[in-house]
Coordinates of C-alpha atoms and ligand atoms in Angstrom, one line a residue:
X1 CA -25.1 31.7 69.7
X2 CA -21.7 30.8 69.2
X3 CA -20.0 29.0 66.5
X4 CA -18.1 26.1 67.3
X5 CA -14.5 25.6 66.6
X6 CA -13.7 22.2 68.5
X7 CA -16.1 19.5 70.1
X8 CA -15.7 17.0 72.8
X9 CA -17.3 13.6 71.9
X10 CA -17.9 12.5 75.1
X11 CA -18.5 8.3 73.8
X12 CA -16.8 5.5 72.3
X13 CA -16.4 2.8 69.6
X14 CA -18.8 3.2 66.4
X15 CA -20.8 6.6 67.6
X16 CA -17.6 8.1 68.8
X17 CA -16.2 7.7 64.9
X18 CA -19.7 9.0 63.7
X19 CA -19.5 12.1 65.5
X20 CA -16.4 13.0 64.8
X21 CA -16.5 12.1 61.2
X22 CA -19.7 14.4 61.1
X23 CA -17.6 17.3 62.9
X24 CA -14.8 17.3 60.1
X25 CA -17.6 17.6 57.5
X26 CA -19.0 20.8 59.8
X27 CA -15.2 22.0 59.9
X28 CA -15.0 21.7 63.5
X29 CA -12.3 19.5 65.5
X30 CA -13.0 16.9 67.4
X31 CA -11.7 15.7 70.7
X32 CA -11.8 11.8 71.6
X33 CA -11.8 10.7 75.3
X34 CA -10.9 6.6 75.8
X35 CA -11.0 4.4 78.6
X36 CA -7.9 2.1 79.1
X37 CA -9.2 -1.1 77.0
X38 CA -9.7 1.9 74.0
X39 CA -6.4 3.0 73.7
X40 CA -6.3 1.7 70.3
X41 CA -9.8 2.0 68.9
X42 CA -10.0 3.9 66.0
X43 CA -12.3 6.8 67.4
X44 CA -8.9 7.8 69.6
X45 CA -6.9 8.1 66.2
X46 CA -9.4 10.0 64.0
X47 CA -9.7 13.1 66.3
X48 CA -7.5 15.9 66.6
X49 CA -6.5 15.4 70.2
X50 CA -7.3 12.0 72.5
X51 CA -7.3 12.3 76.1
X52 CA -7.4 9.7 78.6
X53 CA -10.0 9.3 80.6
X54 CA -9.6 6.8 83.4
X55 CA -10.1 2.8 83.7
X56 CA -12.3 0.8 82.4
X57 CA -15.7 0.8 84.2
X58 CA -17.5 3.0 82.5
X59 CA -18.9 4.9 85.8
X60 CA -15.3 6.1 86.0
X61 CA -15.1 7.2 82.1
X62 CA -17.3 7.5 80.2
X63 CA -19.8 8.2 82.9
X64 CA -17.6 10.5 84.8
X65 CA -19.4 14.0 84.0
X66 CA -17.3 16.3 85.8
X67 CA -14.0 14.7 84.2
X68 CA -15.8 15.0 80.7
X69 CA -16.7 18.7 81.3
X70 CA -12.9 19.6 83.0
X71 CA -11.6 17.6 80.0
X72 CA -13.7 19.4 77.4
X73 CA -12.4 23.2 78.7
X74 CA -8.9 22.0 79.2
X75 CA -8.6 21.2 75.8
X76 CA -10.5 24.4 74.7
X77 CA -13.9 23.0 73.2
X78 CA -16.9 25.0 73.1
X79 CA -19.3 22.2 72.6
X80 CA -19.8 18.6 74.0
X81 CA -22.0 15.6 71.9
X82 CA -23.2 13.1 74.4
X83 CA -23.6 10.4 71.8
X84 CA -26.0 7.5 72.9
X85 CA -26.2 5.6 76.2
X86 CA -23.8 7.0 78.8
X87 CA -25.1 10.8 79.7
X88 CA -26.9 11.5 76.7
X89 CA -30.1 11.3 78.6
X90 CA -29.2 12.6 82.0
X91 CA -30.6 16.4 82.2
X92 CA -27.9 16.8 85.8
X93 CA -25.1 16.3 83.2
X94 CA -26.8 18.8 80.3
X95 CA -27.3 21.6 82.7
X96 CA -23.6 20.5 84.1
X97 CA -22.1 21.3 80.4
X98 CA -24.3 24.4 80.2
X99 CA -23.5 25.8 83.9
X100 CA -19.8 25.5 82.6
X101 CA -20.2 27.1 79.7
X102 CA -20.3 25.1 77.5
X103 CA -22.9 24.2 75.1
X104 CA -24.8 20.6 74.9
X105 CA -25.6 18.9 71.5
X106 CA -28.6 17.7 72.3
X107 CA -32.2 18.9 73.5
X108 CA -32.8 21.2 76.7
X109 CA -32.1 19.9 80.1
X110 CA -36.2 20.2 80.7
X111 CA -37.2 18.7 77.6
X112 CA -35.1 15.4 78.6
X113 CA -36.5 16.1 82.1
X114 CA -39.9 16.1 80.7
X115 CA -39.9 12.6 79.0
X116 CA -37.7 10.6 81.7
X117 CA -41.0 10.8 83.7
X118 CA -43.0 8.8 81.6
X119 CA -46.1 9.5 83.6
X120 CA -45.5 13.4 82.6
X121 CA -44.3 12.6 78.9
X122 CA -47.7 10.9 78.9
X123 CA -49.6 13.8 80.3
X124 CA -47.7 16.0 78.4
X125 CA -48.7 14.2 75.2
X126 CA -52.0 13.7 76.0
X127 CA -52.3 17.2 76.4
X128 CA -50.7 18.0 73.1
X129 CA -53.3 15.7 71.5
X130 CA -50.8 12.6 71.0
X131 CA -52.8 9.0 71.3
X132 CA -51.3 7.3 74.4
X133 CA -51.5 3.7 75.3
X134 CA -54.8 3.6 77.5
X135 CA -53.7 3.5 81.7
X136 CA -52.7 5.6 83.8
X137 CA -51.0 8.9 83.8
X138 CA -50.1 9.6 87.2
X139 CA -48.6 6.7 89.2
X140 CA -50.6 4.5 91.2
X141 CA -50.1 4.3 95.1
X142 CA -49.9 1.0 95.6
X143 CA -51.8 -2.9 94.6
X144 CA -55.2 -1.8 95.5
X145 CA -55.0 1.6 92.5
X146 CA -53.7 -0.4 90.5
X147 CA -55.7 -3.4 90.5
X148 CA -58.5 -0.5 90.2
X149 CA -56.8 1.1 87.1
X150 CA -56.7 -2.6 85.7
X151 CA -60.1 -3.5 86.3
X152 CA -60.9 -0.5 84.5
X153 CA -58.9 -1.0 81.5
X154 CA -59.3 -5.3 81.0
X155 CA -56.9 -7.5 81.5
X156 CA -53.8 -7.9 80.5
X157 CA -52.2 -5.2 81.7
X158 CA -48.5 -4.0 81.8
X159 CA -46.9 -2.2 85.2
X160 CA -44.1 0.0 84.1
X161 CA -41.9 2.2 86.2
X162 CA -42.6 5.6 85.8
X163 CA -38.9 6.5 85.8
X164 CA -37.8 3.2 83.4
X165 CA -37.9 2.8 79.5
X166 CA -36.9 0.5 77.5
X167 CA -38.9 -2.1 78.9
X168 CA -36.9 -2.4 82.4
X169 CA -39.2 -3.0 85.2
X170 CA -41.8 -3.8 83.2
X171 CA -44.4 -6.5 83.9
X172 CA -47.0 -7.9 82.5
X173 CA -50.1 -9.1 84.6
X174 CA -52.9 -11.8 82.8
X175 CA -55.3 -11.5 85.7
X176 CA -56.6 -9.7 88.7
X177 CA -54.7 -12.6 91.1
X178 CA -51.7 -11.7 89.9
X179 CA -51.3 -8.0 90.5
X180 CA -50.2 -7.4 94.2
X181 CA -47.2 -10.0 93.7
X182 CA -46.4 -8.5 90.2
X183 CA -46.8 -5.0 92.1
X184 CA -44.1 -5.5 94.6
X185 CA -41.8 -7.3 91.9
X186 CA -41.9 -4.4 89.5
X187 CA -41.5 -1.9 92.3
X188 CA -38.3 -3.2 93.5
X189 CA -36.8 -3.9 89.9
X190 CA -37.7 -0.2 89.6
X191 CA -35.9 0.9 92.6
X192 CA -33.0 -1.6 92.0
X193 CA -32.8 0.1 88.3
X194 CA -33.9 3.4 88.8
X195 CA -34.1 4.2 92.7
X196 CA -37.1 5.0 92.3
X197 CA -40.3 2.5 92.6
X198 CA -43.0 4.2 91.3
X199 CA -45.0 2.6 88.4
X200 CA -47.8 3.4 86.5
X201 CA -50.5 1.2 84.5
X202 CA -51.0 -0.1 80.5
X203 CA -53.6 -1.7 78.8
X204 CA -50.9 -4.2 77.0
X205 CA -51.0 -3.9 73.2
X206 CA -51.1 -7.7 71.8
X207 CA -48.5 -8.4 69.0
X208 CA -47.7 -4.4 68.2
X209 CA -44.9 -3.2 65.9
X210 CA -42.6 -0.9 66.7
X211 CA -42.5 2.1 64.8
X212 CA -40.6 5.4 65.6
X213 CA -39.9 8.5 64.2
X214 CA -37.4 11.0 63.7
X215 CA -37.3 14.5 64.1
X216 CA -35.3 17.3 64.0
X217 CA -36.0 21.2 65.8
X218 CA -34.1 23.9 65.8
X219 CA -34.2 27.5 67.3
X220 CA -35.9 28.8 64.6
X221 CA -39.6 27.0 66.1
X222 CA -39.1 24.4 62.7
X223 CA -39.7 20.8 63.9
X224 CA -39.5 18.6 60.7
X225 CA -40.4 15.0 61.2
X226 CA -38.1 12.4 58.9
X227 CA -40.8 9.4 58.3
X228 CA -40.4 6.2 60.1
X229 CA -38.2 3.6 61.2
X230 CA -39.8 0.1 61.5
X231 CA -38.0 -1.3 64.6
X232 CA -39.6 -4.7 65.7
X233 CA -36.7 -7.3 65.2
X234 CA -35.7 -7.1 68.3
X235 CA -34.7 -9.5 71.4
X236 CA -35.0 -8.7 75.2
X237 CA -35.4 -5.2 74.4
X238 CA -32.5 -4.9 72.3
X239 CA -33.2 -4.2 68.6
X240 CA -31.5 -6.4 66.0
X241 CA -32.4 -4.7 62.9
X242 CA -34.0 -1.7 61.9
X243 CA -35.4 -0.6 58.9
X244 CA -37.1 2.5 57.0
X245 CA -39.9 2.9 55.7
X246 CA -41.7 0.4 57.2
X247 CA -43.7 -1.8 55.1
X248 CA -46.6 -1.1 57.6
X249 CA -46.7 2.5 56.9
X250 CA -48.6 3.7 54.1
X251 CA -48.0 7.6 53.3
X252 CA -51.3 8.3 55.1
X253 CA -50.4 7.0 58.0
X254 CA -47.2 8.7 57.5
X255 CA -48.4 11.6 57.7
X256 CA -50.5 10.8 60.6
X257 CA -47.7 9.7 62.4
X258 CA -45.5 12.5 61.6
X259 CA -48.1 15.0 63.1
X260 CA -48.4 13.4 65.9
X261 CA -44.4 13.4 66.3
X262 CA -44.0 17.0 65.8
X263 CA -46.3 18.1 68.4
X264 CA -44.8 16.1 70.5
X265 CA -41.4 17.8 70.2
X266 CA -43.3 21.0 70.2
X267 CA -44.3 20.5 73.2
X268 CA -41.7 20.0 75.5
X269 CA -39.9 22.7 73.3
X270 CA -37.7 19.9 72.0
X271 CA -34.2 21.6 70.1
X272 CA -31.5 19.3 68.1
X273 CA -32.6 15.1 67.0
X274 CA -35.1 13.5 68.9
X275 CA -37.0 9.7 68.4
X276 CA -40.6 9.5 69.4
X277 CA -41.0 5.4 69.6
X278 CA -45.5 4.6 68.8
X279 CA -47.1 1.3 69.5
X280 CA -48.8 0.7 66.0
X281 CA -51.6 -2.3 66.6
X282 CA -52.5 -4.7 64.0
X283 CA -56.2 -2.6 64.1
X284 CA -53.9 0.5 62.5
X285 CA -53.8 2.3 65.2
X286 CA -51.1 3.8 66.7
X287 CA -50.2 4.9 70.6
X288 CA -47.1 7.1 71.9
X289 CA -45.1 4.9 73.9
X290 CA -41.8 7.2 74.6
X291 CA -39.4 9.9 73.5
X292 CA -35.7 9.0 73.3
X293 CA -33.8 12.2 73.7
X294 CA -31.1 11.6 71.7
X295 CA -29.3 10.3 68.3
X296 CA -30.1 6.7 67.9
X297 CA -28.0 3.9 66.9
X298 CA -30.4 3.2 63.9
X299 CA -30.5 6.8 62.9
X300 CA -28.2 5.7 59.7
X301 CA -31.3 4.5 57.9
X302 CA -33.1 7.6 58.1
X303 CA -30.1 9.5 56.7
X304 CA -30.0 6.9 53.7
X305 CA -33.6 7.4 53.0
X306 CA -34.2 10.7 53.6
X307 CA -30.6 12.3 52.5
X308 CA -30.0 13.9 55.6
X309 CA -26.8 13.8 57.7
X310 CA -28.6 13.7 61.1
X311 CA -25.6 14.5 63.1
X312 CA -24.3 17.5 61.2
X313 CA -27.9 19.1 61.5
X314 CA -27.2 18.2 65.6
X315 CA -24.1 20.2 65.5
X316 CA -25.7 23.1 63.2
X317 CA -28.9 23.5 65.6
X318 CA -26.4 23.6 68.7
X319 CA -24.5 26.1 66.9
X320 CA -27.9 28.3 66.3
X321 CA -27.9 27.9 62.7
X322 CA -31.9 26.7 60.3
X323 CA -31.6 23.0 60.0
X324 CA -30.7 22.7 56.4
X325 CA -34.1 20.2 55.5
X326 CA -36.2 21.4 53.2
X327 CA -39.7 20.4 53.8
X328 CA -40.9 20.0 49.9
X329 CA -37.9 17.6 49.7
X330 CA -39.1 14.7 52.8
X331 CA -39.8 12.0 51.0
X332 CA -38.3 8.7 51.3
X333 CA -36.7 7.7 48.7
X334 CA -36.0 3.8 48.3
X335 CA -35.3 1.5 51.7
X336 CA -32.4 0.9 53.9
X337 CA -31.4 -1.6 56.2
X338 CA -29.5 -2.0 59.4
X339 CA -28.2 -5.1 60.7
X340 CA -26.8 -4.6 64.5
X341 CA -23.2 -6.8 64.2
X342 CA -22.2 -7.4 67.7
X343 CA -19.8 -9.5 69.7
X344 CA -22.6 -12.2 71.1
X345 CA -23.1 -15.8 70.0
X346 CA -26.4 -16.8 68.7
X347 CA -25.7 -20.1 68.9
X348 CA -25.1 -19.9 72.5
X349 CA -28.0 -18.0 73.4
X350 CA -27.0 -14.6 72.3
X351 CA -23.7 -15.5 75.1
X352 CA -21.5 -12.1 75.1
X353 CA -18.4 -12.8 73.4
X354 CA -15.0 -11.2 74.2
X355 CA -11.3 -11.5 73.3
X356 CA -9.3 -9.9 70.4
X357 CA -10.4 -9.0 67.2
X358 CA -7.9 -11.0 65.0
X359 CA -8.7 -10.1 61.6
X360 CA -11.4 -7.7 60.1
X361 CA -12.6 -7.4 56.4
X362 CA -15.6 -4.7 56.3
X363 CA -17.8 -4.7 53.7
X364 CA -18.4 -2.0 51.1
X365 CA -19.5 -1.2 47.2
X366 CA -22.3 0.0 45.9
X367 CA -25.1 1.0 48.4
X368 CA -23.4 -0.3 51.5
X369 CA -22.3 2.0 54.9
X370 CA -20.5 0.1 57.9
X371 CA -20.1 2.3 60.6
X372 CA -17.9 0.6 62.8
X373 CA -15.7 1.1 66.0
X374 CA -12.9 -1.7 66.5
X375 CA -10.2 -2.9 64.1
X376 CA -8.2 -6.0 63.8
X377 CA -6.0 -5.9 67.3
X378 CA -9.1 -4.5 69.5
X379 CA -10.3 -6.3 71.9
X380 CA -13.9 -7.0 73.5
X381 CA -14.7 -6.4 77.2
X382 CA -17.8 -6.7 79.1
X383 CA -17.3 -3.7 80.2
X384 CA -19.6 -1.5 77.3
X385 CA -22.3 -2.7 74.8
X386 CA -21.4 -5.6 73.1
X387 CA -21.6 -3.7 69.5
X388 CA -19.1 -3.9 66.8
X389 CA -20.1 -2.0 64.2
X390 CA -23.5 -1.7 62.0
X391 CA -24.0 -2.9 58.4
X392 CA -26.1 -0.5 56.4
X393 CA -27.5 -1.1 52.9
X394 CA -29.5 0.9 50.9
X395 CA -31.7 -0.4 47.6
X396 CA -34.4 1.5 45.2
X397 CA -36.6 -1.0 46.7
X398 CA -36.6 -3.4 50.0
X399 CA -36.3 -6.7 47.5
X400 CA -32.6 -4.6 46.4
X401 CA -31.7 -4.0 49.7
X402 CA -32.1 -7.2 50.7
X403 CA -30.6 -8.7 48.6
X404 CA -27.5 -6.0 49.2
X405 CA -27.9 -6.7 53.1
X406 CA -27.0 -10.5 52.1
X407 CA -24.2 -9.8 49.7
X408 CA -22.5 -7.6 52.3
X409 CA -23.1 -9.8 55.4
X410 CA -21.5 -12.4 53.1
X411 CA -18.4 -10.0 52.3
X412 CA -17.7 -9.8 56.4
X413 CA -15.1 -11.5 58.1
X414 CA -14.6 -11.4 61.6
X415 CA -12.2 -13.8 62.9
X416 CA -11.4 -14.0 66.7
X417 CA -15.0 -14.0 68.4
X418 CA -18.1 -15.2 67.6
X419 CA -20.7 -12.5 66.2
X420 CA -24.6 -11.9 65.8
X421 CA -23.8 -12.3 61.6
X422 CA -24.3 -15.9 60.6
X423 CA -28.1 -14.8 62.5
X424 CA -28.4 -11.8 60.4
X425 CA -28.5 -13.8 57.3
X426 CA -30.6 -16.3 58.5
X427 CA -33.4 -13.6 59.2
X428 CA -32.7 -12.1 55.7
X429 CA -33.1 -15.5 54.2
X430 CA -36.4 -15.7 56.1
X431 CA -39.5 -15.7 54.0
X432 CA -42.0 -14.4 56.9
X433 CA -39.1 -11.4 57.2
X434 CA -38.8 -11.0 53.5
X435 CA -42.9 -10.8 53.0
X436 CA -42.5 -8.1 56.3
X437 CA -45.1 -10.5 57.8
X438 CA -43.8 -9.3 61.6
X439 CA -44.3 -7.7 64.8
X440 CA -42.5 -7.4 68.2
X441 CA -42.5 -10.9 68.9
X442 CA -41.2 -12.2 65.5
X443 CA -37.7 -13.2 67.0
X444 CA -39.2 -15.2 70.4
X445 CA -41.3 -17.1 67.3
X446 CA -38.8 -17.1 64.7
X447 CA -35.6 -17.2 66.7
X448 CA -35.5 -21.2 67.6
X449 CA -36.7 -21.8 63.8
X450 CA -33.8 -20.2 62.3
X451 CA -31.3 -21.6 64.7
X452 CA -32.2 -25.0 64.4
X453 CA -29.2 -25.7 62.2
X454 CA -26.5 -24.9 64.9
X455 CA -23.6 -23.0 63.7
X456 CA -22.4 -23.8 59.8
X457 CA -19.8 -22.9 57.2
X458 CA -22.4 -20.1 55.8
X459 CA -20.1 -17.0 57.2
X460 CA -16.9 -19.0 58.6
X461 CA -16.5 -19.8 55.1
X462 CA -13.2 -21.8 54.3
X463 CA -11.7 -19.1 52.5
X464 CA -11.9 -16.6 55.1
X465 CA -10.3 -18.4 57.9
X466 CA -7.8 -19.0 55.5
X467 CA -6.9 -15.4 54.7
X468 CA -6.9 -14.9 58.0
X469 CA -4.5 -17.9 58.8
X470 CA -2.4 -16.4 55.8
X471 CA -2.4 -12.8 57.3
X472 CA -0.9 -14.4 60.8
X473 CA 1.7 -16.1 59.4
X474 CA 2.6 -13.2 56.9
X475 CA 2.9 -11.0 60.0
X476 CA 4.7 -13.5 62.0
X477 CA 7.6 -13.9 59.2
X478 CA 7.9 -10.0 58.7
X479 CA 8.2 -9.8 62.4
X480 CA 5.9 -6.6 61.7
X481 CA 4.3 -5.0 64.7
X482 CA 1.1 -5.3 64.9
X483 CA -1.6 -3.0 62.2
X484 CA -2.5 -0.9 65.1
X485 CA -0.6 2.8 65.9
X486 CA -0.1 3.6 69.9
X487 CA -2.0 6.4 70.8
X488 CA -0.6 9.2 72.7
X489 CA -0.4 8.1 76.4
X490 CA -0.3 11.6 77.7
X491 CA -0.9 14.8 76.3
X492 CA 2.9 16.2 75.5
X493 CA 3.2 19.7 73.9
X494 CA 5.0 17.4 71.3
X495 CA 2.3 15.0 70.6
X496 CA -0.3 17.8 70.3
X497 CA 1.7 19.8 67.7
X498 CA 2.6 16.5 65.7
X499 CA -0.7 16.5 65.4
X500 CA -1.8 19.9 64.4
X501 CA 0.8 19.3 61.7
X502 CA -0.7 16.3 60.4
X503 CA -4.1 18.1 59.8
X504 CA -2.3 21.2 58.5
X505 CA -0.4 19.2 56.1
Ligands
MV4_1 C1 -45.5 -2.0 75.4 C2 -45.5 -3.0 75.0 C3 -47.6 -3.4 75.0 N1 -48.2 -3.0 75.4 N2 -46.6 -1.3 76.2 C4 -40.8 -2.6 75.5 C5 -39.8 -1.7 75.9 C6 -40.6 -0.6 76.3 N3 -40.0 1.0 75.6 C7 -42.1 -0.4 76.3 N4 -42.2 -1.5 75.4 C8 -43.8 -2.2 75.6 N5 -44.5 -1.3 75.7 C9 -48.1 -1.6 76.2 N6 -48.8 -1.4 76.4 C10 -44.8 -3.7 74.5 C11 -43.9 -3.6 74.8 C12 -42.7 -4.3 74.4 C13 -42.1 -4.1 73.2 C14 -42.1 -2.5 72.8 C15 -41.2 -2.0 71.2 C16 -40.1 -3.2 70.6 C17 -40.4 -4.2 71.7 C18 -41.1 -5.2 72.8 C19 -40.6 -5.6 73.1 C20 -41.4 -6.7 73.8 C21 -42.7 -5.5 74.6

């Protein structure tokens, strides 16, 4: 398998920048792509070459597979890294990349396909000896079959879309009388969302935790598990806070989860980085939920406690190199927490916010990592997900990490649009969260209590406001240009030469 010289990063925001940095550390050049509103984004300037790919709507830019493949070929790339979201879990795209003579930095298309079909995934897991949630392993044909399955399992049950995932098209059914109408609703939702109406039935687990296992697999037959991430702190299927390790996972349970996860990945011929999601019941039993066949948003907490650069490992595996992870050394060290800082107003039902970032101070110092994709002058629109950046901390213990996260959250200054920052501070100060006493229903229950006092000056501290005003005034007084560099509008030979020169110096 050939080694790469140049990789096209088919994504935007923080993950594009994260991948470009990994490319540089691996000695590879990166090609960025950007839509019109992203022309001033940091990922554009971080790359060796940046290519405009279209207007704001993702369908005309970051989801345009043909254009991305053409761009990779035109710029002399050997590979495409899809990041997360967008084209990352589309088997036809992975196939088209290979067809074009390029490497896809991700699993084989067959593995994406097997895990994307949720009932096929359940059958495969069952065959591999991985525990699955009790329920059907084939789609049910109609509400009559669904009812038969439900009475076998006992209520409550969940109707799930076979083509679904991530909670879309899911319906909770509490009793027999509700199943016919629930079936119709779930089916039409599934058709709308995925273009396929097949549904299956699962026993509904009450108050579980969401635990996922990071795996890495190489072309030499090695599959390793990098422990768990605790992802129970979520709201409407959007994770807000993740951590590693989980307070609910003992070393013995970690071994069992890891064994199940490596069996799962091995059984579909997985390659690169992937994540097996489990529900951990209060009883201590765990069940396979689904596999995410991509790099995940929350990968950094695993990196910090295992000392592994997951994106560099992806790039190694894609070049046919062996994993640099040593099984004997796979012990979690210390504790990591991640807060997703989103452009959403927690005091207004988490309404997505838009506007221009006027002033930004990102946290740093001991044990702090900021994986961001925006800077002052950038505009936040509704075209893409609301993630502004991830604040990740490491500490020798969970208590240290919690203190450090609070310190780092107080250092963060975002002026121009509301963000989830203040909400994170309240979660960090919550006794239930501090004790580790939570499950997937935590925010549903604790959210209202945490938000009861309304917006307060805890983050809109007077000093930060003054700093922002001073910076604005100074800029105006000096008539200086805004602190952004204009990206190349066109890829002229001059632009490309200048970029290469700058790198060679
Ligand atoms: C479940 C469940 C309870 N029982 N399945 C939500 C997202 C999708 N990946 C699967 N989900 C769930 N499936 C059974 N049989 C509860 C959820 C669930 C959930 C899972 C993980 C993290 C957050 C969640 C929030 C609500 C529901």
